[in-house]
Short mmCIF file of C-alpha atoms in Angstrom, two decimals:
data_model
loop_
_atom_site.label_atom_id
_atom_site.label_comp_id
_atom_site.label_asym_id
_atom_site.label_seq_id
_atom_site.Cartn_x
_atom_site.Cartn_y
_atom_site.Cartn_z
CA UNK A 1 0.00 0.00 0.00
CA UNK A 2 1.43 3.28 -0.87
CA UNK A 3 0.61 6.87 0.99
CA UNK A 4 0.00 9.84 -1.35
CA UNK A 5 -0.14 13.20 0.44
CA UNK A 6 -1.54 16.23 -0.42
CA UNK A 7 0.88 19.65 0.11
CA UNK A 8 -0.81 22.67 -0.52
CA UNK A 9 1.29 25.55 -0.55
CA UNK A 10 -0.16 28.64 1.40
CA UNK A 11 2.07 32.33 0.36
CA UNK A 12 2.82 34.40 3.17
CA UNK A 13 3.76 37.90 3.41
CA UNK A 14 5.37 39.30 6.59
CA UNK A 15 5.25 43.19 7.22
CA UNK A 16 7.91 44.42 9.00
CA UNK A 17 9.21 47.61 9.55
CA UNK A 18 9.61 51.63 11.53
CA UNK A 19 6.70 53.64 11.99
CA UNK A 20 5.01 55.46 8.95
CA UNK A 21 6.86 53.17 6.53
CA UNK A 22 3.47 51.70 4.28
CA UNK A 23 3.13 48.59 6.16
CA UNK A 24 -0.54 49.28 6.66
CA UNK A 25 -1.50 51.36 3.66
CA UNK A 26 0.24 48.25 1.44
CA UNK A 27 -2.88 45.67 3.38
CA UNK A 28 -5.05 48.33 2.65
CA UNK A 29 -4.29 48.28 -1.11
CA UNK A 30 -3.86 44.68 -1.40
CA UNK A 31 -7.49 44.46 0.55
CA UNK A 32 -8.86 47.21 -2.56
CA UNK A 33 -7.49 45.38 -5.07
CA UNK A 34 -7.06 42.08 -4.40
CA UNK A 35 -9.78 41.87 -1.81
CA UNK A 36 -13.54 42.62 -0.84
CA UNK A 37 -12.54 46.02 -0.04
CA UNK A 38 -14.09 48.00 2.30
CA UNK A 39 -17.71 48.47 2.89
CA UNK A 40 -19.68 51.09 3.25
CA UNK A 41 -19.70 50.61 7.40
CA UNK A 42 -16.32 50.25 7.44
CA UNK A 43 -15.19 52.98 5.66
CA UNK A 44 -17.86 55.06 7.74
CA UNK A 45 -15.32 53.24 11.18
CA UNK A 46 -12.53 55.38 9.54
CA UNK A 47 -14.32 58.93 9.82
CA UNK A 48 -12.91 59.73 13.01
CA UNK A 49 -9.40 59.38 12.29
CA UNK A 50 -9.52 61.57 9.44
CA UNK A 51 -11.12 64.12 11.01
CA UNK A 52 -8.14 63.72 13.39
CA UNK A 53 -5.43 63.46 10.65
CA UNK A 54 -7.00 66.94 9.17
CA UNK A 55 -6.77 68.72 12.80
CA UNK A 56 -3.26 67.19 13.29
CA UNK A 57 -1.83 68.19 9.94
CA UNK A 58 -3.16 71.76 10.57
CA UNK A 59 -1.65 71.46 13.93
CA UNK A 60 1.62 70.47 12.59
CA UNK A 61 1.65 73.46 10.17
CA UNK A 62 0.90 76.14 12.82
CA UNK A 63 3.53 74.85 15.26
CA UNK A 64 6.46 74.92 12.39
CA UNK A 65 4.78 78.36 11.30
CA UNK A 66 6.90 79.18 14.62
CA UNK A 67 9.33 77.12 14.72
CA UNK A 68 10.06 78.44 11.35
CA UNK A 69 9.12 81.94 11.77
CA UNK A 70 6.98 82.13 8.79
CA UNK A 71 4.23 85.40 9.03
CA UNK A 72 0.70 84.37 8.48
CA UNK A 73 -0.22 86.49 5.12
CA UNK A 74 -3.51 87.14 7.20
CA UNK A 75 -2.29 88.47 11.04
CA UNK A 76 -6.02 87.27 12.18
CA UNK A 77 -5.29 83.79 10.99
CA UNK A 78 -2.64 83.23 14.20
CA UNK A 79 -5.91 83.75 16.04
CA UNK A 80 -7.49 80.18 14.46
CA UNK A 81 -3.63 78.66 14.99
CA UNK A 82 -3.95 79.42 18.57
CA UNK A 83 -7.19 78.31 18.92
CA UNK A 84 -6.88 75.34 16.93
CA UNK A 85 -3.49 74.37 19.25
CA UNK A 86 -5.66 73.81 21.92
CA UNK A 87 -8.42 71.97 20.77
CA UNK A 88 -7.63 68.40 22.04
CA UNK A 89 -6.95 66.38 18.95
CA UNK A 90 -7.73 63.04 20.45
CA UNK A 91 -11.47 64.39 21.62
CA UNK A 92 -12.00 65.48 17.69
CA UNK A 93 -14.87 62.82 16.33
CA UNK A 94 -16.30 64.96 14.16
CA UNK A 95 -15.44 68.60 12.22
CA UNK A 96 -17.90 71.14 13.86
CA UNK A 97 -18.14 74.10 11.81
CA UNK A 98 -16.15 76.27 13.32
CA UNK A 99 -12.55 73.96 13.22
CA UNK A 100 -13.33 73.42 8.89
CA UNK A 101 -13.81 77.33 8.73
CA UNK A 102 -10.17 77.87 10.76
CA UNK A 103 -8.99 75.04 8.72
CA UNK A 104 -9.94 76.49 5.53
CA UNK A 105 -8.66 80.03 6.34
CA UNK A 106 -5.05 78.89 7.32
CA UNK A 107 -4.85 76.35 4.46
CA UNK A 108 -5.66 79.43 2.14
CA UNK A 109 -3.09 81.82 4.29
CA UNK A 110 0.20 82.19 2.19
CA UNK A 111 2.37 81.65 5.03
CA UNK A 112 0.52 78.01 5.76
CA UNK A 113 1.62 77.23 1.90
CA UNK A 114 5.20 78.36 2.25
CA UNK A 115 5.24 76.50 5.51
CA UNK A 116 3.62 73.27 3.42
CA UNK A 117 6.48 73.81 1.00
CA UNK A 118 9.03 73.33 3.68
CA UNK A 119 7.44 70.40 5.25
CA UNK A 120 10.69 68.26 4.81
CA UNK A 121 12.00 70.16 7.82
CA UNK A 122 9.35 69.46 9.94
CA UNK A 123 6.77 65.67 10.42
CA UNK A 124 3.79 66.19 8.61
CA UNK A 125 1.37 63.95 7.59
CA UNK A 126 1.42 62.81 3.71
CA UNK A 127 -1.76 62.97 3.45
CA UNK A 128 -2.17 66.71 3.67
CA UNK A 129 -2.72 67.99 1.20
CA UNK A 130 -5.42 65.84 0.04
CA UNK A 131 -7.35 65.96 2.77
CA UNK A 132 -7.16 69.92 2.71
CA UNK A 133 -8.07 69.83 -1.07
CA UNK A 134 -11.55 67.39 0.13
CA UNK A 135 -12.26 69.45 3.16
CA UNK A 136 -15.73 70.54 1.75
CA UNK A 137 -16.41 66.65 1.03
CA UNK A 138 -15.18 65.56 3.90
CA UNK A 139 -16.75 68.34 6.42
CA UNK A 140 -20.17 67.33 4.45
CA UNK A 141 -22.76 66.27 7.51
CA UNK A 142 -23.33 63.05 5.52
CA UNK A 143 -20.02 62.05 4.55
CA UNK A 144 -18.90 58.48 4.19
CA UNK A 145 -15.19 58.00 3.68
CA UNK A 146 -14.18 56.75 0.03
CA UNK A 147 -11.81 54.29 -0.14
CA UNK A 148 -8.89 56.55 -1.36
CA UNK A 149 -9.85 58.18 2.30
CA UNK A 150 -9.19 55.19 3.91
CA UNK A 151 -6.19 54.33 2.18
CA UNK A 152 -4.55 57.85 3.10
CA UNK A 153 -5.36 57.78 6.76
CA UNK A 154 -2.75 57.10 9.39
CA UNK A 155 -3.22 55.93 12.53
CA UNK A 156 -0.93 53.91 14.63
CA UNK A 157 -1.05 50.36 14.56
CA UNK A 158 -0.14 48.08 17.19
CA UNK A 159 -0.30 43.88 17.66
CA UNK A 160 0.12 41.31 15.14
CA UNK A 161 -2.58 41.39 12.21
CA UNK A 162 -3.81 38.52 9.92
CA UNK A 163 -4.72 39.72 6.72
CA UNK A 164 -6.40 37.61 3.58
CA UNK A 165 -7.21 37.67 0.36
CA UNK A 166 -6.65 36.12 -2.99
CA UNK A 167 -4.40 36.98 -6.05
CA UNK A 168 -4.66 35.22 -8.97
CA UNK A 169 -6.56 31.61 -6.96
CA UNK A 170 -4.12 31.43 -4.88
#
């Protein structure tokens, strides 16, 4: 009597590596592309964080506006900076009126874009700039997050995650 066994080979891909370095947005895109995506509830789990990204960027860019000393075009717009440094980032879950107007005044202040310019010298969010360019979208009371939203936010991720999908039947 002989034995016949069956191997099935299973691919593997393990993510390593620093902080901000893709790991995550490279699941995300395999999940879009490879995947079932993300539906509508999940991508509607993801709001919150980029409502946090946006206030964070802005953030960001008002504290190097200092640290650079780079003059607001506008001299009322370092009134919304200070304001919007203490508004507590991690109590943001949603973009009240008031933060998207401050948002939308310093992203159209001058001295914001020079400061954008010169974001090598200071940690700034990659996503920036597109979420500033979809901040009437995403301010929208009914907004759902598109998947290019999702794929753009950062958040830190922590643990060990199991991730699957299928490329080609395999």
């Amino acid at each position: 009597m002989t034995e016949s066994a069956i191997i099935i080979f299973w691919p593997s891909i393990f993510s390593s590596g620093t902080g901000e370095s893709g790991k995550t947005t490279f699941i995300r895109q395999m999940r879009i592309i490879h995947g079932r995506g993300f539906s509508e509830e999940e991508r509607r789990t993801f709001a919150k964080c980029i409502f946090q990204n946006i206030v964070t960027a802005m953030k960001a860019m008002t504290g190097a506006m200092t640290t650079l000393r780079i003059p607001y075009h506008n001299p009322e717009n370092e009134m919304y900076a200070t304001w919007l440094r203490d508004v507590n980032t991690v109590q943001v879950s949603q973009l009240e009126r008031g933060y998207v107007d401050g948002i939308r005044r310093l992203w159209a202040d001058s001295g914001i874009r020079a400061c954008y310019s010169r974001r090598c010298e200071y940690q700034l969010l990659d996503s920036t700039e597109y979420y500033m360019s979809n901040l009437d979208r995403i301010s929208a009371p009914d907004y759902i997050p598109t998947e290019q939203d999702v794929l753009r936010v950062r958040f830190p991720t922590t643990g060990i995650h199991d991730y699957s999908f299928t490329i080609n039947k395999i």
